[in-house]
Amino acid sequence: ISDSHFNVDLDETGESTLFIFSDSITNLEVGDEVALFDANGIIDDQGNTGEILVGMGTWTGEQLEVTAISGVDLSPFGGPILPGYIAGNTMTLKVFDASTGIKYNVNYTTSDGSGSFNGLLTNIDSITLTSCFD
């Protein structure tokens, strides 16, 4: 049982992209949750696409590393389709503010990497909360 507001319900696929949240980020508080989404990722074993949560972490006030899980389509080889992000898509970031209980859509800037799911890494150096959502 988890107290998290964002819960990643994906199996590891062996392919991932690392997102590093710099300790210089000032508008997160200890206990806030960051959630990485692909707005057009693989959402099921049929290969359908849509918004999917591919990684999450809880801010501790120090650098945070979150690994996003890639989707993998092994169907051309007789294997399964595994849900996750699609390489080349841009990561969408959302935050749960633990002190207010509100979930926010977020804009972010990077000092390294593009914010794309590309198997490499992206360093996020600032975030801006933009709008609330349920």
Coordinates of N, CA, C and O in Angstrom, one line a residue:
I1 N 0.9 -1.2 0.0 CA 0.0 0.0 0.0 C 0.9 1.2 0.0 O 1.9 1.3 0.7
S2 N 0.5 2.2 -0.8 CA 1.4 3.4 -1.0 C 0.5 4.6 -0.6 O -0.7 4.7 -0.8
D3 N 1.2 5.6 0.0 CA 0.6 6.9 0.3 C 0.7 7.9 -0.9 O 0.3 9.0 -0.8
S4 N 1.3 7.4 -2.0 CA 1.6 8.3 -3.1 C 0.3 8.7 -3.8 O -0.7 7.9 -3.8
H5 N 0.2 9.8 -4.4 CA -0.9 10.3 -5.2 C -0.7 9.9 -6.6 O -1.7 9.8 -7.4
F6 N 0.5 9.7 -7.0 CA 0.8 9.2 -8.4 C 1.5 7.8 -8.2 O 2.4 7.6 -7.4
N7 N 0.9 6.8 -8.8 CA 1.5 5.4 -8.7 C 1.7 4.8 -10.1 O 0.8 4.7 -10.9
V8 N 3.0 4.5 -10.3 CA 3.4 4.0 -11.6 C 3.0 2.5 -11.6 O 3.4 1.7 -10.7
D9 N 2.2 2.1 -12.5 CA 1.7 0.7 -12.6 C 2.2 0.0 -13.8 O 1.4 -0.4 -14.7
L10 N 3.5 0.1 -14.0 CA 4.1 -0.5 -15.2 C 5.2 -1.5 -14.8 O 5.9 -1.3 -13.8
D11 N 5.4 -2.5 -15.6 CA 6.5 -3.4 -15.4 C 7.7 -2.8 -16.1 O 7.6 -2.1 -17.1
E12 N 8.9 -3.1 -15.5 CA 10.1 -2.6 -16.2 C 10.3 -3.3 -17.5 O 9.9 -4.5 -17.7
T13 N 10.7 -2.5 -18.5 CA 10.9 -3.1 -19.8 C 12.4 -3.2 -20.2 O 12.7 -3.8 -21.3
G14 N 13.2 -2.7 -19.4 CA 14.7 -2.7 -19.8 C 15.1 -1.5 -20.5 O 16.3 -1.3 -20.8
E15 N 14.2 -0.6 -20.9 CA 14.5 0.6 -21.6 C 13.9 1.7 -20.8 O 12.8 1.7 -20.3
S16 N 14.7 2.8 -20.7 CA 14.3 3.9 -19.9 C 15.0 5.2 -20.2 O 16.0 5.2 -21.0
T17 N 14.5 6.3 -19.7 CA 15.2 7.6 -19.8 C 15.2 8.2 -18.3 O 14.3 8.1 -17.6
L18 N 16.4 8.8 -18.0 CA 16.6 9.3 -16.7 C 16.3 10.8 -16.7 O 16.7 11.6 -17.5
F19 N 15.5 11.3 -15.7 CA 15.2 12.7 -15.5 C 15.7 13.1 -14.1 O 15.4 12.4 -13.1
I20 N 16.6 14.0 -14.1 CA 17.2 14.5 -12.8 C 16.6 15.9 -12.5 O 16.7 16.8 -13.3
F21 N 16.1 16.0 -11.2 CA 15.6 17.2 -10.7 C 16.7 17.8 -9.9 O 17.0 17.3 -8.8
S22 N 17.2 19.0 -10.3 CA 18.3 19.7 -9.6 C 17.9 20.1 -8.3 O 16.8 20.6 -8.0
D23 N 18.8 20.1 -7.3 CA 18.6 20.6 -6.0 C 18.4 22.1 -6.0 O 18.1 22.7 -4.9
S24 N 18.6 22.8 -7.1 CA 18.4 24.2 -7.2 C 16.9 24.6 -7.4 O 16.6 25.8 -7.4
I25 N 16.0 23.6 -7.6 CA 14.6 23.9 -7.8 C 14.1 24.4 -6.5 O 14.2 23.8 -5.4
T26 N 13.4 25.6 -6.5 CA 13.0 26.3 -5.3 C 11.5 26.2 -5.0 O 11.1 26.4 -3.9
N27 N 10.7 25.8 -6.0 CA 9.2 25.8 -5.7 C 8.7 24.4 -5.5 O 7.5 24.2 -5.8
L28 N 9.5 23.5 -5.0 CA 9.0 22.2 -4.5 C 9.3 22.2 -3.0 O 10.3 22.7 -2.6
E29 N 8.4 21.6 -2.3 CA 8.6 21.4 -0.8 C 8.8 19.9 -0.5 O 8.3 19.1 -1.3
V30 N 9.5 19.6 0.5 CA 9.7 18.2 0.9 C 8.4 17.5 1.0 O 7.4 18.1 1.6
G31 N 8.2 16.4 0.4 CA 7.0 15.6 0.4 C 6.2 15.8 -0.9 O 5.3 15.0 -1.2
D32 N 6.5 16.8 -1.7 CA 5.8 17.0 -3.0 C 6.2 15.8 -3.9 O 7.3 15.3 -3.9
E33 N 5.2 15.4 -4.7 CA 5.5 14.4 -5.7 C 5.6 14.9 -7.1 O 4.8 15.8 -7.5
V34 N 6.6 14.4 -7.8 CA 6.7 14.8 -9.3 C 6.3 13.5 -10.1 O 6.7 12.4 -9.7
A35 N 5.5 13.8 -11.1 CA 5.1 12.7 -11.9 C 5.4 12.9 -13.4 O 5.1 14.0 -13.9
L36 N 6.0 11.9 -14.1 CA 6.4 12.1 -15.5 C 5.4 11.3 -16.3 O 5.1 10.1 -16.1
F37 N 4.8 12.0 -17.3 CA 3.8 11.4 -18.2 C 4.2 11.5 -19.6 O 5.0 12.4 -20.0
D38 N 3.8 10.6 -20.4 CA 3.8 10.7 -21.9 C 2.4 10.9 -22.3 O 1.6 10.0 -22.0
A39 N 2.1 12.0 -22.9 CA 0.7 12.3 -23.3 C 0.2 11.4 -24.4 O -1.0 11.3 -24.6
N40 N 1.2 10.8 -25.1 CA 0.8 9.9 -26.2 C 1.6 8.6 -26.2 O 2.1 8.1 -27.2
G41 N 1.7 8.0 -25.0 CA 2.5 6.8 -24.8 C 1.6 5.5 -25.1 O 0.4 5.6 -25.4
I42 N 2.3 4.4 -24.9 CA 1.6 3.1 -25.1 C 0.9 2.8 -23.8 O 1.5 2.6 -22.8
I43 N -0.5 2.7 -23.8 CA -1.2 2.6 -22.6 C -1.7 1.1 -22.2 O -2.1 0.9 -21.1
D44 N -1.6 0.2 -23.2 CA -2.0 -1.1 -22.9 C -1.3 -2.1 -23.8 O -0.5 -1.8 -24.7
D45 N -1.6 -3.4 -23.6 CA -0.9 -4.5 -24.4 C -1.5 -4.6 -25.8 O -1.0 -5.5 -26.5
Q46 N -2.4 -3.8 -26.2 CA -2.9 -3.8 -27.5 C -2.2 -2.7 -28.4 O -2.5 -2.6 -29.6
G47 N -1.4 -1.9 -27.8 CA -0.7 -0.8 -28.5 C -1.4 0.5 -28.6 O -1.0 1.4 -29.3
N48 N -2.5 0.6 -27.9 CA -3.3 1.8 -27.9 C -2.5 2.9 -27.2 O -1.6 2.6 -26.4
T49 N -2.7 4.2 -27.7 CA -1.9 5.3 -27.1 C -2.8 6.3 -26.4 O -4.0 6.4 -26.7
G50 N -2.2 7.0 -25.5 CA -2.8 8.0 -24.7 C -1.9 8.4 -23.5 O -0.8 8.0 -23.5
E51 N -2.5 9.2 -22.6 CA -1.6 9.7 -21.5 C -1.3 8.5 -20.5 O -2.3 7.8 -20.1
I52 N -0.1 8.4 -20.2 CA 0.4 7.3 -19.3 C 1.4 7.8 -18.3 O 2.4 8.5 -18.8
L53 N 1.3 7.5 -17.1 CA 2.3 7.8 -16.0 C 3.5 6.8 -16.2 O 3.3 5.6 -16.1
V54 N 4.7 7.3 -16.4 CA 5.8 6.5 -16.7 C 6.9 6.6 -15.7 O 7.9 5.8 -15.7
G55 N 6.8 7.5 -14.7 CA 7.8 7.6 -13.6 C 7.3 8.6 -12.6 O 6.5 9.5 -12.9
M56 N 7.7 8.4 -11.3 CA 7.4 9.4 -10.3 C 8.4 9.3 -9.2 O 9.2 8.4 -9.0
G57 N 8.5 10.4 -8.4 CA 9.4 10.5 -7.3 C 8.9 11.5 -6.3 O 8.0 12.3 -6.6
T58 N 9.4 11.4 -5.1 CA 9.0 12.3 -4.0 C 10.2 13.2 -3.6 O 11.3 12.8 -3.4
W59 N 9.9 14.5 -3.7 CA 11.0 15.5 -3.4 C 11.4 15.5 -2.0 O 10.6 15.5 -1.1
T60 N 12.7 15.5 -1.8 CA 13.3 15.5 -0.4 C 14.1 16.7 -0.1 O 14.6 16.9 1.0
G61 N 14.1 17.7 -1.1 CA 14.9 18.9 -0.9 C 16.3 18.7 -1.5 O 17.1 19.7 -1.6
E62 N 16.6 17.5 -2.0 CA 17.9 17.3 -2.6 C 17.7 16.8 -4.0 O 16.6 16.5 -4.4
Q63 N 18.8 16.7 -4.8 CA 18.6 16.2 -6.2 C 17.8 14.9 -6.2 O 18.0 14.0 -5.4
L64 N 16.9 14.8 -7.1 CA 16.0 13.7 -7.3 C 16.2 13.1 -8.7 O 16.1 13.8 -9.7
E65 N 16.4 11.8 -8.7 CA 16.5 11.1 -10.0 C 15.2 10.2 -10.2 O 14.9 9.4 -9.3
V66 N 14.6 10.4 -11.3 CA 13.4 9.6 -11.7 C 13.6 8.9 -13.0 O 13.9 9.5 -14.0
T67 N 13.4 7.6 -13.0 CA 13.6 6.8 -14.2 C 12.2 6.6 -14.9 O 11.3 6.1 -14.2
A68 N 12.1 7.0 -16.1 CA 10.9 6.8 -16.9 C 10.9 5.5 -17.6 O 12.0 5.2 -18.2
I69 N 9.8 4.8 -17.6 CA 9.8 3.4 -18.3 C 9.3 3.5 -19.7 O 8.3 4.1 -20.0
S70 N 10.1 3.0 -20.6 CA 9.8 3.0 -22.0 C 8.8 1.9 -22.4 O 8.9 0.8 -21.8
G71 N 7.9 2.1 -23.3 CA 7.1 1.1 -23.9 C 7.9 0.3 -24.9 O 8.9 0.9 -25.5
V72 N 7.6 -0.9 -25.1 CA 8.4 -1.8 -26.0 C 7.4 -2.6 -26.8 O 6.5 -3.3 -26.2
D73 N 7.5 -2.6 -28.1 CA 6.6 -3.4 -29.0 C 7.4 -4.5 -29.6 O 8.1 -4.4 -30.5
L74 N 7.1 -5.7 -29.0 CA 7.8 -6.9 -29.5 C 6.9 -7.7 -30.4 O 7.3 -8.8 -30.7
S75 N 5.8 -7.2 -30.7 CA 4.8 -8.0 -31.5 C 5.3 -8.4 -32.9 O 5.0 -9.5 -33.4
P76 N 6.2 -7.6 -33.6 CA 6.7 -8.1 -34.8 C 7.5 -9.4 -34.7 O 7.8 -10.1 -35.6
F77 N 8.0 -9.7 -33.4 CA 8.8 -10.9 -33.2 C 8.0 -11.9 -32.4 O 8.5 -12.8 -31.8
G78 N 6.6 -11.8 -32.4 CA 5.8 -12.7 -31.7 C 5.7 -12.5 -30.2 O 5.1 -13.3 -29.5
G79 N 6.2 -11.4 -29.8 CA 6.2 -11.1 -28.3 C 5.1 -10.1 -28.0 O 4.3 -9.7 -28.8
P80 N 5.1 -9.6 -26.7 CA 4.1 -8.7 -26.2 C 4.4 -7.3 -26.5 O 5.5 -6.9 -27.0
I81 N 3.3 -6.4 -26.3 CA 3.5 -5.0 -26.4 C 3.5 -4.6 -24.9 O 2.5 -4.8 -24.2
L82 N 4.5 -3.9 -24.5 CA 4.7 -3.5 -23.1 C 4.4 -2.0 -23.0 O 5.1 -1.2 -23.7
P83 N 3.5 -1.5 -22.1 CA 3.1 -0.1 -22.0 C 4.3 0.7 -21.5 O 5.2 0.2 -20.7
G84 N 4.3 2.0 -21.8 CA 5.3 3.0 -21.4 C 5.4 4.1 -22.4 O 4.6 4.2 -23.3
Y85 N 6.4 4.9 -22.2 CA 6.6 6.1 -23.1 C 7.0 5.6 -24.5 O 7.5 4.5 -24.7
I86 N 6.8 6.5 -25.5 CA 7.3 6.2 -26.8 C 8.5 7.1 -27.1 O 8.4 8.4 -26.9
A87 N 9.6 6.5 -27.5 CA 10.8 7.3 -27.7 C 10.5 8.5 -28.7 O 9.8 8.3 -29.7
G88 N 11.1 9.6 -28.3 CA 11.0 10.8 -29.1 C 9.9 11.8 -28.6 O 9.9 12.9 -28.9
N89 N 8.9 11.2 -27.8 CA 7.9 12.1 -27.3 C 8.5 12.9 -26.2 O 9.5 12.6 -25.6
T90 N 7.8 14.1 -25.9 CA 8.3 15.0 -24.9 C 7.6 14.7 -23.5 O 6.4 14.4 -23.5
M91 N 8.3 14.7 -22.5 CA 7.8 14.4 -21.1 C 6.9 15.5 -20.7 O 7.2 16.7 -20.8
T92 N 5.8 15.2 -20.1 CA 4.8 16.1 -19.5 C 5.0 15.9 -18.0 O 4.9 14.8 -17.5
L93 N 5.2 17.0 -17.2 CA 5.4 17.0 -15.8 C 4.2 17.5 -15.0 O 3.6 18.5 -15.4
K94 N 3.9 16.7 -14.0 CA 2.8 17.1 -13.0 C 3.3 17.0 -11.6 O 4.2 16.2 -11.3
V95 N 2.8 17.8 -10.7 CA 3.2 17.9 -9.3 C 2.0 17.8 -8.4 O 1.0 18.4 -8.6
F96 N 2.2 16.9 -7.3 CA 1.2 16.9 -6.2 C 1.8 17.7 -5.1 O 2.9 17.4 -4.6
D97 N 1.2 18.8 -4.7 CA 1.6 19.7 -3.6 C 1.1 19.0 -2.3 O -0.1 19.1 -2.0
A98 N 2.0 18.5 -1.6 CA 1.7 17.7 -0.3 C 1.0 18.7 0.7 O 0.2 18.2 1.5
S99 N 1.4 19.9 0.7 CA 0.9 20.8 1.8 C -0.5 21.3 1.5 O -1.3 21.6 2.4
T100 N -0.9 21.3 0.2 CA -2.2 21.8 -0.1 C -3.2 20.7 -0.6 O -4.4 20.9 -0.7
G101 N -2.6 19.6 -1.0 CA -3.4 18.5 -1.6 C -3.8 18.7 -3.0 O -4.7 18.1 -3.5
I102 N -3.2 19.7 -3.7 CA -3.6 20.0 -5.0 C -2.6 19.5 -6.0 O -1.4 19.5 -5.8
K103 N -3.1 19.0 -7.2 CA -2.2 18.5 -8.3 C -2.1 19.6 -9.3 O -3.1 20.3 -9.6
Y104 N -0.9 19.8 -9.8 CA -0.7 20.9 -10.8 C -0.1 20.3 -12.1 O 0.8 19.4 -12.0
N105 N -0.4 21.0 -13.2 CA 0.3 20.8 -14.4 C 1.5 21.8 -14.3 O 1.5 22.8 -13.6
V106 N 2.6 21.4 -14.9 CA 3.9 22.1 -14.7 C 4.6 22.4 -16.0 O 4.6 21.5 -16.9
N107 N 5.2 23.6 -16.1 CA 6.2 23.8 -17.1 C 7.6 23.7 -16.5 O 7.7 23.9 -15.3
Y108 N 8.6 23.3 -17.3 CA 9.9 23.1 -16.7 C 11.0 23.6 -17.7 O 10.7 23.7 -18.9
T109 N 12.2 23.9 -17.2 CA 13.3 24.2 -18.0 C 14.4 23.2 -17.7 O 14.4 22.6 -16.6
T110 N 15.3 23.0 -18.7 CA 16.3 22.0 -18.6 C 17.7 22.7 -18.8 O 17.8 23.6 -19.5
S111 N 18.7 22.1 -18.0 CA 20.1 22.6 -18.2 C 20.9 21.6 -19.1 O 21.9 21.9 -19.6
D112 N 20.4 20.4 -19.1 CA 21.0 19.3 -20.0 C 19.8 18.5 -20.5 O 18.9 18.2 -19.8
G113 N 19.9 18.1 -21.7 CA 18.9 17.2 -22.3 C 17.7 18.1 -22.8 O 17.6 19.3 -22.6
S114 N 16.8 17.4 -23.5 CA 15.7 18.1 -24.2 C 14.4 18.0 -23.5 O 13.4 18.6 -24.0
G115 N 14.2 17.1 -22.5 CA 12.9 16.8 -22.0 C 12.2 15.7 -22.8 O 11.1 15.4 -22.5
S116 N 12.9 15.2 -23.8 CA 12.3 14.1 -24.6 C 12.7 12.7 -24.0 O 13.7 12.6 -23.4
F117 N 11.8 11.8 -24.3 CA 12.1 10.4 -23.9 C 13.0 9.9 -25.0 O 12.6 9.6 -26.1
N118 N 14.3 9.7 -24.7 CA 15.3 9.4 -25.7 C 16.3 8.4 -25.2 O 17.3 8.2 -25.9
G119 N 16.1 7.8 -24.1 CA 17.1 6.8 -23.6 C 18.3 7.4 -22.9 O 19.2 6.7 -22.4
L120 N 18.4 8.7 -22.9 CA 19.5 9.4 -22.3 C 19.1 10.0 -21.0 O 18.4 9.4 -20.2
L121 N 19.5 11.3 -20.7 CA 19.0 11.9 -19.5 C 18.7 13.4 -19.8 O 19.2 14.0 -20.7
T122 N 17.8 13.9 -18.9 CA 17.5 15.3 -18.9 C 17.6 15.8 -17.5 O 17.2 15.2 -16.5
N123 N 18.3 17.0 -17.4 CA 18.4 17.6 -16.1 C 17.4 18.8 -16.0 O 17.5 19.7 -16.8
I124 N 16.5 18.7 -15.1 CA 15.5 19.8 -14.9 C 16.0 20.7 -13.9 O 16.3 20.3 -12.7
D125 N 16.1 22.0 -14.2 CA 16.6 23.0 -13.3 C 15.6 24.0 -12.7 O 15.9 24.7 -11.8
S126 N 14.4 24.0 -13.3 CA 13.4 24.9 -12.7 C 12.0 24.4 -13.1 O 11.9 23.8 -14.2
I127 N 11.0 24.6 -12.3 CA 9.6 24.3 -12.6 C 8.7 25.4 -12.3 O 9.1 26.2 -11.4
T128 N 7.6 25.5 -13.0 CA 6.6 26.5 -12.7 C 5.3 25.8 -12.7 O 4.9 25.2 -13.7
L129 N 4.6 25.9 -11.6 CA 3.2 25.4 -11.5 C 2.3 26.2 -12.3 O 2.3 27.4 -12.2
T130 N 1.5 25.6 -13.2 CA 0.7 26.4 -14.1 C -0.8 26.3 -13.9 O -1.5 27.3 -13.8
S131 N -1.4 25.1 -13.7 CA -2.8 25.0 -13.5 C -3.1 23.8 -12.7 O -2.4 22.8 -12.7
C132 N -4.2 23.8 -11.9 CA -4.6 22.7 -11.1 C -5.4 21.7 -12.0 O -6.0 22.0 -13.0
F133 N -5.4 20.4 -11.5 CA -6.3 19.4 -12.2 C -6.7 18.4 -11.1 O -6.1 18.3 -10.0
D134 N -7.6 17.5 -11.4 CA -8.1 16.5 -10.5 C -7.4 15.2 -10.8 O -7.2 14.8 -11.9

